[in-house]
Short mmCIF file of C-alpha atoms and ligand atoms in Angstrom, two decimals:
data_model
loop_
_atom_site.label_atom_id
_atom_site.label_comp_id
_atom_site.label_asym_id
_atom_site.label_seq_id
_atom_site.Cartn_x
_atom_site.Cartn_y
_atom_site.Cartn_z
CA MET M 358 -27.15 15.18 4.66
CA ASN M 359 -26.27 12.98 7.41
CA HIS M 360 -27.67 9.61 8.54
CA PRO M 361 -26.61 7.51 11.04
CA LEU M 362 -25.51 4.59 8.51
CA SER M 363 -21.92 5.36 7.63
CA PRO M 364 -20.77 5.56 3.55
CA SER M 365 -18.28 2.43 4.09
CA LYS M 366 -21.39 0.16 5.43
CA LEU M 367 -24.76 1.90 3.64
CA GLN M 368 -22.23 0.15 -0.05
CA PHE M 369 -22.67 -2.88 1.25
CA ASP M 370 -25.73 -5.67 1.06
CA SER M 371 -26.66 -7.84 3.39
CA ASP M 372 -24.67 -10.33 1.51
CA GLY M 373 -21.33 -7.86 1.26
CA LYS M 374 -21.26 -7.29 -1.61
CA LEU M 375 -20.89 -3.91 -3.32
CA HIS M 376 -24.05 -2.27 -4.12
CA HIS M 377 -23.79 1.64 -4.40
CA PHE M 378 -20.23 2.99 -4.48
CA LEU M 379 -20.16 5.29 -2.12
CA THR M 380 -16.52 6.18 -0.83
CA ILE M 381 -13.25 3.60 -1.00
CA GLU M 382 -13.35 3.92 3.46
CA GLY M 383 -14.75 0.25 4.14
CA ILE M 384 -13.04 -1.62 0.37
CA LYS M 385 -11.48 -3.84 1.18
CA ARG M 386 -8.02 -4.52 -0.66
CA GLN M 387 -9.50 -7.02 -2.65
CA THR M 388 -12.25 -6.45 -3.80
CA LEU M 389 -10.44 -2.16 -4.53
CA THR M 390 -8.17 -4.57 -7.05
CA GLU M 391 -10.75 -6.76 -8.08
CA ILE M 392 -12.36 -3.37 -9.79
CA LEU M 393 -8.85 -2.52 -11.05
CA ASP M 394 -8.73 -5.86 -12.88
CA LEU M 395 -12.37 -5.64 -14.46
CA ALA M 396 -10.95 -2.43 -15.61
CA ASP M 397 -7.27 -2.99 -16.77
CA SER M 398 -9.76 -5.64 -18.80
CA PHE M 399 -12.47 -3.32 -20.96
CA LEU M 400 -8.84 -0.90 -21.11
CA GLY M 401 -8.67 -3.27 -24.58
CA THR M 402 -12.29 -2.79 -26.04
CA GLU M 403 -11.61 0.69 -26.63
CA GLY M 404 -9.24 -0.44 -29.79
CA LYS M 405 -11.76 -2.52 -30.62
CA ALA M 406 -13.72 -1.02 -33.62
CA VAL M 407 -17.18 -2.10 -31.89
CA LYS M 408 -16.21 -0.80 -28.45
CA LYS M 409 -19.63 -1.87 -26.72
CA LEU M 410 -20.28 -4.67 -24.54
CA PRO M 411 -23.75 -6.24 -23.87
CA LEU M 412 -23.48 -6.42 -19.65
CA LEU M 413 -25.76 -3.40 -18.68
CA ARG M 414 -27.41 -4.64 -21.52
CA GLY M 415 -32.08 -3.18 -20.34
CA LYS M 416 -30.41 -1.11 -17.87
CA THR M 417 -31.83 1.78 -17.32
CA VAL M 418 -28.45 4.72 -16.12
CA VAL M 419 -29.38 8.58 -14.72
CA ASN M 420 -26.10 10.80 -14.80
CA LEU M 421 -27.89 14.09 -11.88
CA PHE M 422 -25.65 16.00 -11.81
CA PHE M 423 -25.68 19.25 -8.86
CA GLU M 424 -22.34 20.35 -9.81
CA ASN M 425 -20.78 20.97 -13.11
CA SER M 426 -17.88 18.45 -14.77
CA THR M 427 -16.41 17.90 -17.41
CA ARG M 428 -14.72 14.42 -17.24
CA THR M 429 -16.42 12.85 -14.73
CA LEU M 430 -20.23 13.22 -16.35
CA THR M 431 -18.53 12.67 -19.71
CA THR M 432 -16.98 9.52 -19.56
CA PHE M 433 -19.54 7.73 -16.90
CA GLU M 434 -22.32 8.65 -19.88
CA LEU M 435 -19.72 7.23 -22.79
CA ALA M 436 -18.24 3.87 -19.72
CA ALA M 437 -22.56 2.98 -19.91
CA GLN M 438 -22.99 3.38 -23.75
CA ARG M 439 -20.02 1.44 -24.52
CA LEU M 440 -21.05 -1.52 -21.99
CA SER M 441 -24.64 -0.66 -23.77
CA ALA M 442 -26.85 0.82 -21.13
CA ASP M 443 -29.49 3.40 -21.14
CA VAL M 444 -28.46 6.62 -20.95
CA LEU M 445 -30.24 9.47 -19.01
CA LYS M 446 -28.73 13.23 -18.22
CA ILE M 447 -31.35 15.65 -15.88
CA ASN M 448 -30.66 18.71 -17.10
CA ILE M 449 -31.11 20.49 -13.27
CA ALA M 450 -31.45 23.57 -14.46
CA THR M 451 -33.58 22.52 -16.23
CA SER M 452 -35.54 19.42 -14.85
CA ALA M 453 -38.55 19.94 -11.93
CA THR M 454 -36.65 20.99 -9.12
CA ALA M 455 -36.80 24.76 -10.25
CA LYS M 456 -40.51 24.37 -9.54
CA GLY M 457 -39.65 23.30 -5.84
CA GLU M 458 -39.91 20.10 -6.35
CA SER M 459 -37.89 18.19 -3.89
CA LEU M 460 -34.69 15.61 -4.32
CA LEU M 461 -36.35 13.02 -3.29
CA ASP M 462 -39.33 13.56 -5.33
CA MET M 463 -37.22 14.16 -8.59
CA LEU M 464 -35.49 10.55 -7.32
CA HIS M 465 -38.80 8.48 -6.30
CA ASN M 466 -40.25 9.73 -10.09
CA LEU M 467 -37.36 8.73 -11.78
CA GLU M 468 -37.94 5.51 -9.99
CA ALA M 469 -41.03 5.15 -10.79
CA MET M 470 -39.57 4.94 -14.72
CA GLN M 471 -37.56 1.72 -14.37
CA CYS M 472 -34.07 3.20 -13.33
CA ASP M 473 -31.37 1.05 -12.42
CA MET M 474 -28.02 3.09 -10.84
CA PHE M 475 -27.52 6.94 -10.16
CA VAL M 476 -24.85 8.82 -10.31
CA ILE M 477 -24.21 11.27 -8.14
CA ARG M 478 -22.49 14.70 -8.28
CA HIS M 479 -23.24 17.32 -5.84
CA ALA M 480 -21.51 20.45 -3.94
CA GLN M 481 -23.22 18.76 -0.43
CA SER M 482 -20.81 16.44 1.70
CA GLY M 483 -22.96 13.39 2.14
CA ALA M 484 -25.26 13.78 -0.91
CA ALA M 485 -24.25 10.44 -2.17
CA GLN M 486 -25.23 8.69 0.61
CA PHE M 487 -28.63 10.72 1.68
CA ILE M 488 -29.36 9.60 -1.61
CA ALA M 489 -28.34 5.96 -1.19
CA HIS M 490 -29.93 5.81 1.56
CA HIS M 491 -33.43 6.76 0.36
CA VAL M 492 -33.45 5.12 -3.38
CA ALA M 493 -35.42 1.25 -3.75
CA PRO M 494 -33.55 -0.94 -3.23
CA HIS M 495 -32.66 -2.68 -6.75
CA ILE M 496 -31.02 0.25 -7.66
CA SER M 497 -26.71 1.39 -7.06
CA VAL M 498 -26.44 4.71 -6.27
CA ILE M 499 -21.88 5.65 -7.64
CA ASN M 500 -20.77 8.53 -6.10
CA ALA M 501 -19.53 11.50 -9.07
CA GLY M 502 -17.26 13.64 -6.26
CA ASP M 503 -19.91 15.62 -3.21
CA GLY M 504 -19.42 17.94 -1.06
CA ARG M 505 -15.09 17.72 0.12
CA HIS M 506 -16.82 14.10 1.43
CA ALA M 507 -15.23 12.06 -1.05
CA HIS M 508 -14.86 11.03 -5.56
CA PRO M 509 -13.71 7.27 -5.02
CA THR M 510 -14.18 6.98 -8.89
CA GLN M 511 -11.53 9.30 -9.24
CA ALA M 512 -9.38 7.61 -6.60
CA MET M 513 -9.59 4.88 -8.59
CA LEU M 514 -9.11 5.79 -12.28
CA ASP M 515 -6.07 7.45 -10.68
CA MET M 516 -5.51 4.50 -9.38
CA LEU M 517 -5.22 2.48 -12.00
CA THR M 518 -3.12 5.25 -14.18
CA ILE M 519 -0.76 4.27 -11.17
CA ARG M 520 0.12 0.59 -11.87
CA ARG M 521 -0.19 0.70 -15.33
CA HIS M 522 3.59 2.76 -14.98
CA LYS M 523 4.11 1.97 -11.53
CA PRO M 524 3.16 -1.68 -11.09
CA GLU M 525 3.61 -2.40 -7.19
CA PHE M 526 2.42 0.07 -4.58
CA GLY M 527 4.08 -1.36 -2.38
CA ALA M 528 7.24 0.34 -3.60
CA LEU M 529 6.04 3.99 -3.59
CA LYS M 530 6.13 6.86 -2.76
CA VAL M 531 3.29 9.40 -3.03
CA ALA M 532 3.32 12.96 -3.12
CA ILE M 533 -0.13 15.10 -2.77
CA VAL M 534 0.56 18.58 -3.52
CA GLY M 535 -1.52 21.77 -2.80
CA ASP M 536 -6.15 22.20 -1.89
CA VAL M 537 -5.99 19.49 0.57
CA LEU M 538 -7.58 20.79 3.07
CA HIS M 539 -10.94 21.28 0.62
CA SER M 540 -10.03 18.41 -1.61
CA ARG M 541 -12.63 14.80 -2.60
CA VAL M 542 -9.86 13.95 -4.96
CA ALA M 543 -7.13 13.84 -2.14
CA ARG M 544 -9.25 12.02 1.12
CA SER M 545 -10.42 9.18 -1.85
CA GLN M 546 -7.01 9.36 -3.00
CA ILE M 547 -5.03 8.83 0.93
CA HIS M 548 -7.64 5.82 1.44
CA ALA M 549 -7.15 4.28 -1.81
CA LEU M 550 -3.19 4.76 -1.66
CA THR M 551 -3.32 3.13 2.15
CA THR M 552 -5.78 0.09 1.36
CA LEU M 553 -3.90 -0.99 -1.03
CA GLY M 554 -0.06 -1.14 0.37
CA ALA M 555 1.53 1.82 -0.88
CA ALA M 556 4.66 2.51 1.19
CA GLU M 557 4.68 6.50 1.63
CA VAL M 558 1.92 8.89 1.56
CA ARG M 559 2.78 12.42 1.14
CA VAL M 560 0.08 15.39 1.17
CA ILE M 561 2.93 18.75 0.63
CA GLY M 562 1.23 22.25 0.65
CA PRO M 563 0.87 25.41 3.01
CA LYS M 564 -0.69 24.95 6.46
CA THR M 565 -3.81 27.17 5.88
CA LEU M 566 -4.14 24.08 3.04
CA ILE M 567 -3.34 20.89 5.15
CA PRO M 568 -5.47 19.84 8.09
CA PRO M 569 -3.72 18.56 10.63
CA SER M 570 -5.92 16.09 11.28
CA MET M 571 -5.44 14.09 7.51
CA GLN M 572 -2.34 12.37 9.94
CA GLN M 573 -5.12 10.48 11.50
CA LEU M 574 -5.20 9.79 7.44
CA GLY M 575 -0.90 7.67 7.81
CA VAL M 576 0.22 10.28 5.53
CA HIS M 577 3.39 12.40 6.34
CA ILE M 578 2.86 16.61 6.25
CA PHE M 579 5.15 18.42 4.61
CA HIS M 580 4.67 21.72 3.69
CA ASP M 581 8.69 22.44 1.99
CA MET M 582 8.02 21.52 -2.10
CA ALA M 583 11.97 19.74 -1.92
CA LYS M 584 11.60 18.01 1.15
CA GLY M 585 8.10 16.52 0.55
CA LEU M 586 9.09 15.65 -3.62
CA ASP M 587 12.01 14.32 -3.05
CA GLY M 588 12.84 10.49 -4.14
CA VAL M 589 9.00 10.39 -4.84
CA ASP M 590 7.34 7.60 -7.96
CA VAL M 591 3.81 10.14 -8.30
CA VAL M 592 3.05 13.13 -7.80
CA ILE M 593 -0.08 13.78 -8.49
CA MET M 594 -1.05 18.08 -8.77
CA LEU M 595 -4.15 19.47 -6.93
CA ARG M 596 -6.04 22.79 -8.38
CA LEU M 597 -6.61 25.21 -5.76
CA GLN M 598 -10.80 24.71 -4.93
CA ARG M 599 -11.60 28.54 -4.66
CA GLU M 600 -14.89 27.25 -4.61
CA ARG M 601 -15.22 25.81 -1.79
CA MET M 602 -13.09 28.63 0.18
CA ALA M 603 -14.54 31.11 2.79
CA GLY M 604 -11.62 33.01 3.78
CA ALA M 605 -8.38 34.91 2.39
CA LEU M 606 -6.66 30.89 3.53
CA LEU M 607 -3.38 31.90 0.60
CA PRO M 608 -1.18 35.60 -0.18
CA SER M 609 -1.83 35.46 -4.43
CA GLU M 610 -1.92 32.59 -6.51
CA LYS M 611 1.62 34.31 -8.07
CA GLU M 612 3.26 33.73 -4.79
CA TYR M 613 1.14 30.15 -4.73
CA PHE M 614 2.74 29.62 -8.13
CA SER M 615 6.47 29.93 -6.70
CA LEU M 616 6.16 28.28 -4.05
CA TYR M 617 3.63 25.64 -4.64
CA GLY M 618 4.04 25.69 -8.58
CA LEU M 619 4.96 22.11 -9.97
CA THR M 620 7.68 23.65 -12.58
CA ASP M 621 10.10 21.63 -14.25
CA GLU M 622 12.44 22.37 -11.38
CA LYS M 623 10.94 21.56 -8.51
CA LEU M 624 9.96 17.72 -10.32
CA ALA M 625 13.67 17.32 -10.23
CA MET M 626 13.65 16.63 -7.54
CA ALA M 627 11.40 14.07 -7.46
CA LYS M 628 13.11 10.70 -8.81
CA PRO M 629 13.96 10.84 -12.45
CA ASP M 630 11.19 8.57 -13.44
CA ALA M 631 7.92 9.78 -11.36
CA ILE M 632 5.43 10.76 -13.66
CA VAL M 633 2.53 13.79 -12.96
CA MET M 634 -0.94 13.67 -12.41
CA HIS M 635 -3.77 16.13 -11.49
CA PRO M 636 -7.03 15.40 -11.46
CA GLY M 637 -8.55 18.39 -13.67
CA PRO M 638 -9.49 20.88 -14.21
CA ILE M 639 -5.82 22.07 -14.08
CA ASN M 640 -5.65 26.33 -14.03
CA ARG M 641 -1.35 26.81 -15.49
CA GLY M 642 0.31 28.98 -13.82
CA VAL M 643 -0.78 28.63 -10.41
CA GLU M 644 -0.36 24.94 -9.32
CA ILE M 645 0.69 23.59 -12.91
CA ALA M 646 3.87 25.36 -14.88
CA SER M 647 2.68 23.89 -18.85
CA SER M 648 6.30 22.04 -19.53
CA VAL M 649 5.64 19.83 -16.53
CA ALA M 650 1.65 19.15 -17.29
CA ASP M 651 2.25 19.21 -21.39
CA GLY M 652 5.64 18.19 -21.24
CA PRO M 653 7.23 14.10 -20.72
CA GLN M 654 6.04 12.56 -17.55
CA SER M 655 2.51 13.69 -16.85
CA VAL M 656 0.04 11.14 -17.67
CA ILE M 657 -3.06 13.27 -17.21
CA LEU M 658 -4.63 12.79 -19.58
CA GLU M 659 -4.32 9.72 -19.48
CA GLN M 660 -6.24 9.57 -16.62
CA VAL M 661 -9.12 10.48 -18.44
CA SER M 662 -8.90 7.84 -21.11
CA ASN M 663 -8.34 5.34 -17.82
CA GLY M 664 -11.69 6.84 -16.37
CA ILE M 665 -13.88 5.58 -19.09
CA ALA M 666 -12.89 1.55 -18.46
CA LEU M 667 -12.50 2.38 -14.13
CA ARG M 668 -16.47 3.20 -14.62
CA MET M 669 -17.42 0.85 -16.60
CA ALA M 670 -15.16 -1.65 -13.71
CA VAL M 671 -17.07 -0.42 -11.71
CA MET M 672 -21.25 -0.14 -12.82
CA SER M 673 -20.73 -3.87 -13.22
CA MET M 674 -19.85 -5.19 -9.83
CA VAL M 675 -22.64 -2.70 -8.41
CA LEU M 676 -25.17 -4.63 -10.27
CA GLY M 677 -23.77 -7.58 -10.20
CA ARG M 678 -22.77 -8.10 -14.13
CA SER M 679 -19.10 -9.19 -14.51
CA PRO M 680 -18.24 -10.30 -18.56
CA GLN M 681 -18.22 -14.57 -16.44
CA THR M 682 -21.72 -13.44 -15.18
CA GLN M 683 -22.21 -12.28 -18.74
CA ALA M 684 -20.70 -15.98 -20.31
CA ALA M 685 -22.82 -17.77 -18.41
CA GLU M 686 -26.63 -16.19 -19.59
CA ASP M 687 -24.86 -16.30 -22.53
CA ILE M 688 -24.11 -20.01 -22.15
CA ARG M 689 -27.61 -20.95 -20.68
N1 CP I 925 -11.43 15.12 -11.92
C1 CP I 925 -13.06 15.51 -12.28
O1 CP I 925 -13.78 15.76 -11.69
O2 CP I 925 -12.77 16.74 -13.15
P1 CP I 925 -14.61 17.49 -12.97
O3 CP I 925 -15.06 18.36 -13.02
O4 CP I 925 -14.64 17.56 -14.85
O5 CP I 925 -15.92 15.52 -13.44
#
């Protein structure tokens, strides 16, 4: 599903505005900060009795999830509803793709129903890019996770969560621990953290799960938890992505947990006020102990809540519907 125009270029329109959200790569720090600021402003709507804003009134958002999801699908749906959009979820298993209809024919039929946005999750890296290249010009595509490639809204909700606890990225040491090899989240987090100016990004894990090429992304590689966690402000744990592992990359889950699972003892090697994050789904006793996942330093469920505001921000930005544009329309 490769296309000559890279996703980082394809996502901007001819005026340089973000039209699709496919990858963090190629997006400037100022734009990432604008997304975080807008998401922060939406967090205020959560506590209100009426949670809805009219920014996407009259717009139709279609969620196309070809791969399983709990958090991403649900928070995209809630985000679209809170912006007053009409939201459709296509059940891929019962759709006409099961009768041989091609992906592009399916998309062109949805276009004929005057949809405005496709939110895509797909097991194939490059799927969202492929779709963005083929849709009608007025339609925005948001990548909700493609293969091992990228999960940009997850990375941005993680940045929002970090910033609410540790406002200065330039002062932060962040460790990403576990199955980096198969993780689209880790790649997007690394691009976001380096663009936002994090002081140091470390990846920690066994040699089989940390490709040496990661160094080209500007991270420091550690294979030892004690050294890698020493003095970090943020610990991001990753799930072992068994569904993407081709061969036997690990001895056993028990041994993996003893070496790389985050326990209270290992967490004590980070700074005392370090926060613990995980994009989910978590596998207790494999990469993280329950006492840490549910402990006082964990912000894992806060990440999920922040996902709604962050996705509201991205959806309104790619459709050019900020609170400022709405206010100007209200005056007219
Ligand atoms: N973090 C994440 O993408 O979770 P889901 O697979 O449940 O959407």
